[in-house]
């Protein structure tokens, strides 16, 4: 019998015991691995470093069973067997249940991931509900078209679900990434086997209760916890998977692509790393630019693929910007994610903490200047001070590589052409920002930046209806918006002859 975990929350917004099923969720039931070699995986509270609970380890044999359940559901109780309107009603019901359990899910995210309760509630959980509701509206609007060819021909396209999808999500936005992957897939009529991060699995596990409550047919959504090299690799390489979707590092994305191509050349979408550029021209509203720059890098503790981790400031305002930015960063409260005035909680794990601090030390050794931060915060948990580096060169490691933490580099520039070249001088192309009162220039620069998203006079603003994805090594395909639906459908062309034989062979 699958275990459960009960946590007694006692903070200003929730005083309740919350029970979370910990089993692998396969074919509508919670279970443990069929592989006798399976172990358990500790789930650690990043605020304290203590173990919260342990989850069952899934292995390839479990993935195989889950894929069979997903295929059976696709062929019988989902896919083209269920009208889009009915699929949409279920997605909207899930959105309503998320909103009902808003405080519970936000508490789980703060506990498991370390992000602040306030941010989890206002952004992660609220936006996850919005994503399910948005795709609930799309489910009955996935349509082909008729195409004129000749008077004796009727041609049309059908948009059909891809089939069984393997999905692999990261630890930085556990519930939000869960919604990004599952909602468009279900709207399109696909079934899913999803692997949440083993570091932050609890919100995905809680969501399985809501799927059952909403009435989602067994096998439509299956959740298999485990490690990337086992569960993730099994999903990427299985011939039973028609499409794989991955969010995570570029290095692992390459592995997912490799396994997908070596097996059945399944469809692939990848949302990968970034090294976002944030460009501040000298005519920008300085105070707004500083606030958005801080939000651009320190939101979610810097653990954001689209983080504005390279800030370029025009030389005429560089000193004033640096002074205000330092003041803003220094005032951000780092601490307990359940405290209402906390802006930045802990990094997600000891491994991630060590990785970030290694980058900080590397920056110092390569000659960059620490303007503020650069040290551990407190004596337990995985907390790091908001950090700003100045006096950087484009060849430095902290300028070139994704740090994925609360660390940013400041660079002065003189001309528009210079900063566009510098911003594009990266293997990544996920997101950028432009701050200027000259809206013509802002649009011109946005067009020149090699980024899947460009924010003008704002940063880190996401909406369900606006596509998100990257250029270059930041990924393939798009999440959110109509474009996400397209990655879960196949287009079939049908030609109908309304006249006689029109070919060239004479009988």
CSV table of C-alpha atoms in Angstrom, one decimal:
chain,number,residue,atom,x,y,z
A,1,UNK,CA,0.0,0.0,0.0
A,2,UNK,CA,1.3,3.4,-0.9
A,3,UNK,CA,2.4,5.7,1.9
A,4,UNK,CA,1.1,9.2,2.8
A,5,UNK,CA,2.7,12.2,4.4
A,6,UNK,CA,0.9,14.5,6.8
A,7,UNK,CA,2.3,17.9,7.5
A,8,UNK,CA,0.9,20.1,10.3
A,9,UNK,CA,1.0,23.7,8.8
A,10,UNK,CA,0.8,26.4,11.4
A,11,UNK,CA,1.3,29.9,9.9
A,12,UNK,CA,-0.8,33.0,9.5
A,13,UNK,CA,-2.7,31.7,6.4
A,14,UNK,CA,-3.1,28.0,7.2
A,15,UNK,CA,-3.5,26.1,10.4
A,16,UNK,CA,-4.3,22.6,9.3
A,17,UNK,CA,-3.0,19.1,8.8
A,18,UNK,CA,-2.5,18.3,5.1
A,19,UNK,CA,-2.2,14.8,3.9
A,20,UNK,CA,-0.3,14.1,0.7
A,21,UNK,CA,-0.2,10.7,-1.1
A,22,UNK,CA,3.4,9.6,-1.7
A,23,UNK,CA,2.9,6.7,-4.1
A,24,UNK,CA,3.5,6.5,-7.8
A,25,UNK,CA,0.2,7.5,-9.4
A,26,UNK,CA,-0.5,5.0,-12.1
A,27,UNK,CA,-3.8,4.2,-13.8
A,28,UNK,CA,-5.8,6.2,-11.2
A,29,UNK,CA,-4.3,4.6,-8.1
A,30,UNK,CA,-1.3,5.2,-5.8
A,31,UNK,CA,1.2,2.4,-5.6
A,32,UNK,CA,4.9,1.6,-5.0
A,33,UNK,CA,7.5,0.3,-7.5
A,34,UNK,CA,7.1,-3.2,-9.0
A,35,UNK,CA,10.9,-3.3,-9.0
A,36,UNK,CA,12.1,-4.9,-5.8
A,37,UNK,CA,15.4,-3.0,-6.2
A,38,UNK,CA,13.6,0.3,-5.8
A,39,UNK,CA,14.5,2.4,-2.8
A,40,UNK,CA,13.1,5.7,-1.4
A,41,UNK,CA,14.2,9.3,-2.0
A,42,UNK,CA,14.5,11.8,0.8
A,43,UNK,CA,12.6,15.1,0.4
A,44,UNK,CA,14.5,17.8,2.2
A,45,UNK,CA,13.2,21.1,3.7
A,46,UNK,CA,15.6,23.7,2.2
A,47,UNK,CA,14.8,26.2,5.0
A,48,UNK,CA,16.3,23.9,7.6
A,49,UNK,CA,18.1,21.2,5.7
A,50,UNK,CA,16.1,18.5,7.6
A,51,UNK,CA,14.4,15.6,5.9
A,52,UNK,CA,10.6,16.1,5.6
A,53,UNK,CA,9.7,12.6,4.3
A,54,UNK,CA,10.7,10.0,1.8
A,55,UNK,CA,9.0,9.2,-1.5
A,56,UNK,CA,9.0,5.9,-3.5
A,57,UNK,CA,11.6,5.6,-6.2
A,58,UNK,CA,10.1,4.8,-9.6
A,59,UNK,CA,12.2,2.8,-12.0
A,60,UNK,CA,11.9,2.0,-15.8
A,61,UNK,CA,9.5,-1.0,-15.1
A,62,UNK,CA,7.1,1.5,-13.4
A,63,UNK,CA,7.4,3.9,-16.4
A,64,UNK,CA,6.5,1.0,-18.7
A,65,UNK,CA,3.3,0.2,-16.7
A,66,UNK,CA,2.3,3.8,-16.6
A,67,UNK,CA,2.8,4.2,-20.4
A,68,UNK,CA,0.6,1.2,-20.9
A,69,UNK,CA,-2.1,2.8,-18.7
A,70,UNK,CA,-1.8,6.0,-20.6
A,71,UNK,CA,-2.1,4.2,-24.0
A,72,UNK,CA,-5.2,2.3,-22.8
A,73,UNK,CA,-6.8,5.6,-21.6
A,74,UNK,CA,-5.9,7.3,-24.9
A,75,UNK,CA,-7.6,4.5,-26.9
A,76,UNK,CA,-10.7,4.2,-24.8
A,77,UNK,CA,-11.6,7.1,-22.4
A,78,UNK,CA,-9.7,10.1,-23.7
A,79,UNK,CA,-8.2,11.3,-27.0
A,80,UNK,CA,-10.8,11.5,-29.8
A,81,UNK,CA,-13.2,9.4,-27.6
A,82,UNK,CA,-14.0,12.5,-25.5
A,83,UNK,CA,-15.3,15.7,-27.1
A,84,UNK,CA,-13.2,18.8,-26.6
A,85,UNK,CA,-16.0,20.4,-24.6
A,86,UNK,CA,-15.9,17.6,-22.1
A,87,UNK,CA,-12.2,17.7,-21.8
A,88,UNK,CA,-12.4,21.5,-21.3
A,89,UNK,CA,-14.9,21.1,-18.4
A,90,UNK,CA,-12.5,18.8,-16.6
A,91,UNK,CA,-9.6,21.2,-17.0
A,92,UNK,CA,-11.8,24.1,-15.7
A,93,UNK,CA,-12.8,21.9,-12.7
A,94,UNK,CA,-9.1,21.3,-11.9
A,95,UNK,CA,-8.6,25.1,-12.0
A,96,UNK,CA,-11.4,25.5,-9.5
A,97,UNK,CA,-10.0,22.9,-7.2
A,98,UNK,CA,-6.6,24.5,-7.3
A,99,UNK,CA,-8.2,27.8,-6.3
A,100,UNK,CA,-10.2,26.2,-3.6
A,101,UNK,CA,-6.9,24.7,-2.1
A,102,UNK,CA,-4.9,27.9,-2.8
A,103,UNK,CA,-3.4,28.2,0.7
A,104,UNK,CA,-2.7,24.4,0.9
A,105,UNK,CA,-0.8,24.3,-2.4
A,106,UNK,CA,1.1,27.5,-1.6
A,107,UNK,CA,2.1,26.1,1.7
A,108,UNK,CA,3.3,22.9,0.1
A,109,UNK,CA,5.4,24.9,-2.4
A,110,UNK,CA,7.0,27.0,0.3
A,111,UNK,CA,7.7,24.0,2.4
A,112,UNK,CA,9.1,21.8,-0.4
A,113,UNK,CA,10.8,24.3,-2.6
A,114,UNK,CA,11.6,27.2,-0.2
A,115,UNK,CA,9.9,29.9,-2.2
A,116,UNK,CA,8.0,32.4,-0.1
A,117,UNK,CA,4.4,31.6,0.7
A,118,UNK,CA,3.3,35.0,-0.6
A,119,UNK,CA,4.9,34.4,-4.0
A,120,UNK,CA,3.7,30.8,-4.2
A,121,UNK,CA,0.1,31.9,-3.5
A,122,UNK,CA,0.0,35.0,-5.7
A,123,UNK,CA,2.0,33.7,-8.6
A,124,UNK,CA,2.7,29.9,-8.7
A,125,UNK,CA,-0.6,28.6,-7.5
A,126,UNK,CA,-2.8,31.3,-8.9
A,127,UNK,CA,-1.2,31.2,-12.3
A,128,UNK,CA,-1.3,27.4,-12.4
A,129,UNK,CA,-5.1,27.6,-12.0
A,130,UNK,CA,-5.1,30.2,-14.7
A,131,UNK,CA,-3.2,27.9,-17.1
A,132,UNK,CA,-5.7,25.1,-16.5
A,133,UNK,CA,-8.6,27.4,-17.1
A,134,UNK,CA,-7.1,28.9,-20.2
A,135,UNK,CA,-6.5,25.5,-21.8
A,136,UNK,CA,-10.0,24.4,-20.7
A,137,UNK,CA,-11.2,27.1,-23.0
A,138,UNK,CA,-9.0,25.8,-25.8
A,139,UNK,CA,-10.1,22.2,-25.7
A,140,UNK,CA,-13.1,22.5,-28.0
A,141,UNK,CA,-11.4,25.1,-30.4
A,142,UNK,CA,-8.7,22.8,-31.8
A,143,UNK,CA,-9.9,22.8,-35.4
A,144,UNK,CA,-8.6,22.0,-38.9
A,145,UNK,CA,-9.6,23.9,-42.0
A,146,UNK,CA,-11.0,23.4,-45.5
A,147,UNK,CA,-8.5,24.2,-48.3
A,148,UNK,CA,-9.5,25.2,-51.8
A,149,UNK,CA,-7.7,23.2,-54.5
A,150,UNK,CA,-10.0,22.6,-57.5
A,151,UNK,CA,-13.7,22.4,-58.3
A,152,UNK,CA,-13.5,18.6,-58.2
A,153,UNK,CA,-11.5,18.3,-55.0
A,154,UNK,CA,-12.5,18.8,-51.3
A,155,UNK,CA,-9.5,19.0,-49.1
A,156,UNK,CA,-9.4,19.5,-45.3
A,157,UNK,CA,-7.1,19.1,-42.3
A,158,UNK,CA,-7.8,17.3,-39.1
A,159,UNK,CA,-6.0,18.2,-35.9
A,160,UNK,CA,-5.6,15.1,-33.8
A,161,UNK,CA,-3.9,14.5,-30.5
A,162,UNK,CA,-0.3,13.2,-30.7
A,163,UNK,CA,-1.0,10.4,-28.3
A,164,UNK,CA,0.9,9.4,-25.2
A,165,UNK,CA,3.3,12.1,-23.9
A,166,UNK,CA,6.2,11.8,-21.5
A,167,UNK,CA,6.9,15.0,-19.6
A,168,UNK,CA,9.8,15.9,-17.3
A,169,UNK,CA,9.7,19.0,-15.2
A,170,UNK,CA,12.2,20.9,-12.9
A,171,UNK,CA,12.2,21.8,-9.3
A,172,UNK,CA,12.2,25.6,-9.5
A,173,UNK,CA,8.4,26.0,-10.2
A,174,UNK,CA,7.0,22.6,-9.3
A,175,UNK,CA,3.3,23.3,-9.6
A,176,UNK,CA,3.6,25.9,-12.3
A,177,UNK,CA,5.6,23.7,-14.6
A,178,UNK,CA,3.2,20.9,-13.9
A,179,UNK,CA,0.4,23.0,-15.2
A,180,UNK,CA,2.4,24.2,-18.3
A,181,UNK,CA,3.0,20.6,-19.3
A,182,UNK,CA,-0.2,18.8,-18.4
A,183,UNK,CA,-2.9,21.4,-19.3
A,184,UNK,CA,-2.2,21.8,-23.0
A,185,UNK,CA,-1.6,18.1,-23.4
A,186,UNK,CA,-5.0,17.2,-21.9
A,187,UNK,CA,-6.7,20.0,-23.9
A,188,UNK,CA,-5.4,18.5,-27.1
A,189,UNK,CA,-6.6,15.0,-26.1
A,190,UNK,CA,-3.2,13.5,-25.2
A,191,UNK,CA,-2.5,11.3,-22.1
A,192,UNK,CA,0.5,11.9,-19.9
A,193,UNK,CA,3.2,10.2,-17.9
A,194,UNK,CA,5.0,13.0,-16.0
A,195,UNK,CA,8.1,12.9,-13.8
A,196,UNK,CA,8.3,15.7,-11.3
A,197,UNK,CA,11.7,16.6,-9.8
A,198,UNK,CA,12.7,14.3,-7.0
A,199,UNK,CA,13.7,17.4,-5.1
A,200,UNK,CA,10.2,19.0,-5.1
A,201,UNK,CA,7.6,16.3,-5.7
A,202,UNK,CA,5.0,17.1,-3.1
A,203,UNK,CA,2.7,19.5,-5.0
A,204,UNK,CA,2.5,17.1,-8.0
A,205,UNK,CA,1.6,14.3,-5.6
A,206,UNK,CA,-1.1,16.5,-4.0
A,207,UNK,CA,-2.5,17.3,-7.4
A,208,UNK,CA,-3.2,13.6,-8.0
A,209,UNK,CA,-5.9,13.9,-5.4
A,210,UNK,CA,-7.4,16.8,-7.3
A,211,UNK,CA,-7.4,14.9,-10.6
A,212,UNK,CA,-9.3,12.0,-8.9
A,213,UNK,CA,-11.7,14.4,-7.3
A,214,UNK,CA,-12.3,16.2,-10.6
A,215,UNK,CA,-13.1,13.0,-12.3
A,216,UNK,CA,-10.2,12.7,-14.7
A,217,UNK,CA,-10.4,9.1,-16.1
A,218,UNK,CA,-7.8,6.6,-14.8
A,219,UNK,CA,-4.6,6.5,-16.9
A,220,UNK,CA,-5.0,10.0,-18.4
A,221,UNK,CA,-2.5,11.5,-16.0
A,222,UNK,CA,0.2,9.3,-14.4
A,223,UNK,CA,2.9,10.6,-12.1
A,224,UNK,CA,6.1,8.6,-11.6
A,225,UNK,CA,8.7,10.0,-9.2
A,226,UNK,CA,12.3,9.1,-9.5
A,227,UNK,CA,15.7,10.2,-10.8
A,228,UNK,CA,16.4,11.6,-14.3
A,229,UNK,CA,18.9,8.9,-15.4
A,230,UNK,CA,16.2,6.2,-14.7
A,231,UNK,CA,12.7,7.6,-15.0
A,232,UNK,CA,13.6,10.6,-17.2
A,233,UNK,CA,15.7,8.4,-19.5
A,234,UNK,CA,13.0,5.8,-19.7
A,235,UNK,CA,10.4,8.4,-20.9
A,236,UNK,CA,12.9,9.9,-23.4
A,237,UNK,CA,13.9,6.5,-24.9
A,238,UNK,CA,10.6,4.5,-24.8
A,239,UNK,CA,9.0,3.5,-28.1
A,240,UNK,CA,5.7,3.8,-26.3
A,241,UNK,CA,6.0,7.6,-26.0
A,242,UNK,CA,4.8,9.7,-29.0
A,243,UNK,CA,6.1,13.0,-27.7
A,244,UNK,CA,8.4,14.1,-24.9
A,245,UNK,CA,8.4,17.5,-23.3
A,246,UNK,CA,11.3,18.6,-21.0
A,247,UNK,CA,12.1,21.7,-19.0
A,248,UNK,CA,15.5,21.9,-17.4
A,249,UNK,CA,19.2,22.4,-18.2
A,250,UNK,CA,20.6,22.5,-21.7
A,251,UNK,CA,22.9,19.6,-21.0
A,252,UNK,CA,20.1,17.3,-20.0
A,253,UNK,CA,18.0,18.6,-22.9
A,254,UNK,CA,20.6,17.3,-25.3
A,255,UNK,CA,20.4,13.9,-23.7
A,256,UNK,CA,16.6,13.9,-24.0
A,257,UNK,CA,16.9,14.8,-27.7
A,258,UNK,CA,19.5,12.1,-28.2
A,259,UNK,CA,17.3,9.4,-26.6
A,260,UNK,CA,14.2,10.6,-28.5
A,261,UNK,CA,16.1,10.3,-31.8
A,262,UNK,CA,17.7,7.0,-31.1
A,263,UNK,CA,14.4,5.4,-30.2
A,264,UNK,CA,11.3,6.2,-32.3
A,265,UNK,CA,12.1,9.8,-33.4
A,266,UNK,CA,9.4,11.1,-31.2
A,267,UNK,CA,8.3,14.7,-31.2
A,268,UNK,CA,10.3,16.8,-28.8
A,269,UNK,CA,9.8,20.2,-27.1
A,270,UNK,CA,12.5,21.6,-24.8
A,271,UNK,CA,12.5,24.6,-22.5
A,272,UNK,CA,16.1,25.0,-21.4
A,273,UNK,CA,18.6,27.4,-19.8
A,274,UNK,CA,19.1,31.1,-20.2
A,275,UNK,CA,21.4,34.0,-19.5
A,276,UNK,CA,19.0,36.8,-19.7
A,277,UNK,CA,20.1,40.3,-20.7
A,278,UNK,CA,18.4,43.4,-19.1
A,279,UNK,CA,19.3,46.6,-20.9
A,280,UNK,CA,18.8,50.0,-19.3
A,281,UNK,CA,19.1,53.1,-21.5
A,282,UNK,CA,19.9,56.5,-20.0
A,283,UNK,CA,16.4,57.8,-20.7
A,284,UNK,CA,14.7,55.0,-18.7
A,285,UNK,CA,12.6,55.6,-15.6
A,286,UNK,CA,15.5,54.9,-13.2
A,287,UNK,CA,13.5,53.8,-10.2
A,288,UNK,CA,11.3,51.5,-12.2
A,289,UNK,CA,14.3,50.0,-14.0
A,290,UNK,CA,16.0,49.3,-10.6
A,291,UNK,CA,12.9,47.7,-9.2
A,292,UNK,CA,12.3,45.5,-12.2
A,293,UNK,CA,16.0,44.6,-12.4
A,294,UNK,CA,15.9,43.4,-8.8
A,295,UNK,CA,12.7,41.4,-9.6
A,296,UNK,CA,14.3,40.1,-12.8
A,297,UNK,CA,17.1,38.4,-10.9
A,298,UNK,CA,16.0,37.8,-7.3
A,299,UNK,CA,12.5,36.6,-8.1
A,300,UNK,CA,12.3,32.9,-7.0
A,301,UNK,CA,15.8,33.3,-5.5
A,302,UNK,CA,17.4,33.6,-8.9
A,303,UNK,CA,16.3,30.1,-9.7
A,304,UNK,CA,14.6,31.1,-12.9
A,305,UNK,CA,15.6,30.2,-16.5
A,306,UNK,CA,14.6,33.6,-17.8
A,307,UNK,CA,16.3,35.5,-15.0
A,308,UNK,CA,17.9,38.9,-16.0
A,309,UNK,CA,21.3,37.8,-14.8
A,310,UNK,CA,23.3,40.2,-17.1
A,311,UNK,CA,22.3,43.9,-16.6
A,312,UNK,CA,23.7,46.4,-19.1
A,313,UNK,CA,23.4,50.0,-18.1
A,314,UNK,CA,24.2,53.0,-20.3
A,315,UNK,CA,27.3,54.8,-19.0
A,316,UNK,CA,25.6,58.1,-18.2
A,317,UNK,CA,23.5,56.6,-15.5
A,318,UNK,CA,25.6,53.6,-14.5
A,319,UNK,CA,26.9,54.9,-11.2
A,320,UNK,CA,23.5,56.1,-10.0
A,321,UNK,CA,21.8,52.8,-11.1
A,322,UNK,CA,24.5,50.8,-9.3
A,323,UNK,CA,24.0,52.8,-6.1
A,324,UNK,CA,20.2,52.4,-6.2
A,325,UNK,CA,20.4,48.7,-7.2
A,326,UNK,CA,22.8,47.9,-4.4
A,327,UNK,CA,20.5,49.7,-1.9
A,328,UNK,CA,17.5,47.7,-3.2
A,329,UNK,CA,19.2,44.4,-3.1
A,330,UNK,CA,20.6,45.0,0.4
A,331,UNK,CA,17.1,45.7,1.7
A,332,UNK,CA,15.5,42.5,0.4
A,333,UNK,CA,14.8,40.3,3.3
A,334,UNK,CA,16.2,36.8,3.1
A,335,UNK,CA,14.6,34.3,5.5
A,336,UNK,CA,11.8,32.0,6.5
A,337,UNK,CA,9.5,31.6,3.4
A,338,UNK,CA,6.4,31.7,5.7
A,339,UNK,CA,7.3,35.1,7.1
A,340,UNK,CA,5.2,37.7,5.4
A,341,UNK,CA,8.0,40.2,4.9
A,342,UNK,CA,10.4,37.7,3.4
A,343,UNK,CA,11.3,38.2,-0.3
A,344,UNK,CA,13.9,35.5,-0.8
A,345,UNK,CA,13.9,32.1,0.8
A,346,UNK,CA,16.6,29.4,0.5
A,347,UNK,CA,18.0,27.8,-2.6
A,348,UNK,CA,16.4,24.5,-3.2
A,349,UNK,CA,19.2,22.1,-2.1
A,350,UNK,CA,22.7,21.7,-0.8
A,351,UNK,CA,23.9,20.9,-4.2
A,352,UNK,CA,22.4,24.0,-5.7
A,353,UNK,CA,23.7,26.1,-2.8
A,354,UNK,CA,27.2,24.8,-3.4
A,355,UNK,CA,27.0,25.3,-7.2
A,356,UNK,CA,26.0,29.0,-6.7
A,357,UNK,CA,28.7,29.7,-4.1
A,358,UNK,CA,31.3,28.1,-6.4
A,359,UNK,CA,30.3,30.6,-9.1
A,360,UNK,CA,30.6,33.4,-6.6
A,361,UNK,CA,34.1,32.3,-5.7
A,362,UNK,CA,34.9,32.0,-9.4
A,363,UNK,CA,33.8,35.5,-10.0
A,364,UNK,CA,36.1,36.8,-7.3
A,365,UNK,CA,39.0,34.8,-8.5
A,366,UNK,CA,38.6,36.1,-12.1
A,367,UNK,CA,38.7,39.7,-10.9
A,368,UNK,CA,35.1,40.8,-10.7
A,369,UNK,CA,34.2,43.1,-7.8
A,370,UNK,CA,31.5,42.2,-5.3
A,371,UNK,CA,29.2,45.2,-5.0
A,372,UNK,CA,27.1,43.6,-2.4
A,373,UNK,CA,26.3,40.1,-1.1
A,374,UNK,CA,28.4,37.1,-2.1
A,375,UNK,CA,28.1,35.3,1.3
A,376,UNK,CA,25.9,32.7,3.1
A,377,UNK,CA,22.9,34.0,5.0
A,378,UNK,CA,22.4,32.5,8.4
A,379,UNK,CA,23.8,29.3,9.8
A,380,UNK,CA,21.3,26.6,8.6
A,381,UNK,CA,19.3,25.9,5.5
A,382,UNK,CA,20.5,26.9,2.0
A,383,UNK,CA,20.4,30.7,2.1
A,384,UNK,CA,22.5,33.1,0.0
A,385,UNK,CA,22.7,36.9,0.1
A,386,UNK,CA,21.5,38.7,-3.0
A,387,UNK,CA,24.7,39.3,-4.9
A,388,UNK,CA,25.9,41.9,-7.4
A,389,UNK,CA,29.1,41.8,-9.3
A,390,UNK,CA,30.7,44.8,-11.1
A,391,UNK,CA,33.9,45.3,-13.1
A,392,UNK,CA,33.1,42.2,-15.2
A,393,UNK,CA,34.5,41.1,-18.6
A,394,UNK,CA,32.6,39.2,-21.2
A,395,UNK,CA,35.1,36.3,-21.0
A,396,UNK,CA,34.3,35.7,-17.3
A,397,UNK,CA,32.6,32.5,-16.3
A,398,UNK,CA,29.9,34.4,-14.3
A,399,UNK,CA,29.0,36.4,-17.4
A,400,UNK,CA,28.9,33.4,-19.8
A,401,UNK,CA,27.4,30.5,-17.8
A,402,UNK,CA,23.9,30.2,-16.2
A,403,UNK,CA,24.3,30.4,-12.4
A,404,UNK,CA,20.6,29.8,-11.5
A,405,UNK,CA,20.9,31.8,-8.3
A,406,UNK,CA,20.6,35.3,-6.8
A,407,UNK,CA,23.8,36.5,-8.6
A,408,UNK,CA,23.9,39.2,-11.2
A,409,UNK,CA,26.6,41.1,-13.2
A,410,UNK,CA,26.5,44.8,-14.0
A,411,UNK,CA,28.2,46.1,-17.2
A,412,UNK,CA,28.3,49.7,-18.6
A,413,UNK,CA,27.7,50.4,-22.3
A,414,UNK,CA,27.8,53.4,-24.6
A,415,UNK,CA,25.9,52.7,-27.8
A,416,UNK,CA,22.8,50.8,-28.9
A,417,UNK,CA,24.8,48.8,-31.4
A,418,UNK,CA,27.3,47.9,-28.7
A,419,UNK,CA,24.8,46.6,-26.2
A,420,UNK,CA,22.8,44.6,-28.8
A,421,UNK,CA,26.0,42.8,-29.8
A,422,UNK,CA,26.9,42.2,-26.1
A,423,UNK,CA,23.4,41.0,-25.2
A,424,UNK,CA,23.4,38.5,-28.1
A,425,UNK,CA,26.9,37.2,-27.3
A,426,UNK,CA,25.6,34.1,-25.6
A,427,UNK,CA,24.7,30.5,-26.5
A,428,UNK,CA,21.3,31.1,-24.9
A,429,UNK,CA,18.3,33.1,-26.1
A,430,UNK,CA,15.4,32.7,-23.7
A,431,UNK,CA,14.6,36.2,-22.4
A,432,UNK,CA,15.7,39.9,-22.4
A,433,UNK,CA,14.5,43.2,-21.1
A,434,UNK,CA,14.7,46.7,-22.5
A,435,UNK,CA,14.1,49.9,-20.4
A,436,UNK,CA,13.7,53.2,-22.3
A,437,UNK,CA,11.2,56.0,-22.6
A,438,UNK,CA,11.9,56.1,-26.3
A,439,UNK,CA,9.4,53.5,-27.4
A,440,UNK,CA,10.6,53.5,-31.0
A,441,UNK,CA,14.1,52.5,-29.8
A,442,UNK,CA,12.7,50.0,-27.4
A,443,UNK,CA,10.9,48.2,-30.2
A,444,UNK,CA,13.9,48.4,-32.5
A,445,UNK,CA,16.2,46.8,-29.8
A,446,UNK,CA,13.5,44.2,-29.0
A,447,UNK,CA,13.5,43.2,-32.7
A,448,UNK,CA,17.3,42.9,-32.7
A,449,UNK,CA,17.6,40.7,-29.6
A,450,UNK,CA,17.9,37.0,-30.2
A,451,UNK,CA,15.4,36.1,-27.4
A,452,UNK,CA,12.2,34.2,-27.4
A,453,UNK,CA,10.8,36.8,-25.0
A,454,UNK,CA,11.6,40.5,-24.7
A,455,UNK,CA,10.0,42.6,-21.9
A,456,UNK,CA,9.9,46.3,-22.5
A,457,UNK,CA,9.8,48.4,-19.3
A,458,UNK,CA,9.0,45.4,-17.2
A,459,UNK,CA,10.5,41.9,-16.5
A,460,UNK,CA,9.4,38.4,-15.5
A,461,UNK,CA,5.8,38.9,-16.5
A,462,UNK,CA,4.1,35.7,-17.8
A,463,UNK,CA,0.6,35.1,-19.0
A,464,UNK,CA,-1.1,31.8,-20.1
A,465,UNK,CA,-2.1,33.3,-23.4
A,466,UNK,CA,1.5,34.5,-24.4
A,467,UNK,CA,3.9,31.9,-25.8
A,468,UNK,CA,7.2,31.3,-24.0
A,469,UNK,CA,10.3,29.6,-25.2
A,470,UNK,CA,13.8,30.2,-26.5
A,471,UNK,CA,16.2,30.8,-29.4
A,472,UNK,CA,19.5,29.0,-29.8
A,473,UNK,CA,20.4,26.6,-27.0
A,474,UNK,CA,17.4,27.8,-24.8
A,475,UNK,CA,15.1,25.2,-26.4
A,476,UNK,CA,12.8,24.0,-29.1
A,477,UNK,CA,9.1,24.8,-29.4
A,478,UNK,CA,6.9,27.0,-27.2
A,479,UNK,CA,5.0,26.7,-23.9
A,480,UNK,CA,1.8,28.6,-23.2
A,481,UNK,CA,-0.6,30.2,-25.7
A,482,UNK,CA,-1.9,28.7,-28.8
A,483,UNK,CA,1.5,27.5,-29.9
A,484,UNK,CA,1.7,25.0,-26.9
A,485,UNK,CA,-1.4,23.3,-28.2
A,486,UNK,CA,0.2,22.9,-31.6
A,487,UNK,CA,3.0,20.9,-30.1
A,488,UNK,CA,0.5,18.3,-28.9
A,489,UNK,CA,-1.4,17.8,-32.1
A,490,UNK,CA,-0.7,16.1,-35.5
A,491,UNK,CA,-2.2,17.7,-38.6
A,492,UNK,CA,-3.7,15.2,-41.0
A,493,UNK,CA,-4.5,16.2,-44.6
A,494,UNK,CA,-7.6,14.6,-46.2
A,495,UNK,CA,-8.2,14.8,-50.0
A,496,UNK,CA,-11.7,14.0,-51.3
A,497,UNK,CA,-12.2,13.5,-55.0
A,498,UNK,CA,-15.7,14.8,-56.0
A,499,UNK,CA,-15.3,14.1,-59.7
A,500,UNK,CA,-14.0,11.3,-61.9
A,501,UNK,CA,-10.5,10.0,-62.5
A,502,UNK,CA,-8.1,12.8,-63.2
A,503,UNK,CA,-4.8,11.0,-63.3
A,504,UNK,CA,-2.5,10.4,-66.3
A,505,UNK,CA,-2.8,6.6,-66.6
A,506,UNK,CA,-5.2,5.4,-69.3
A,507,UNK,CA,-6.8,2.0,-68.9
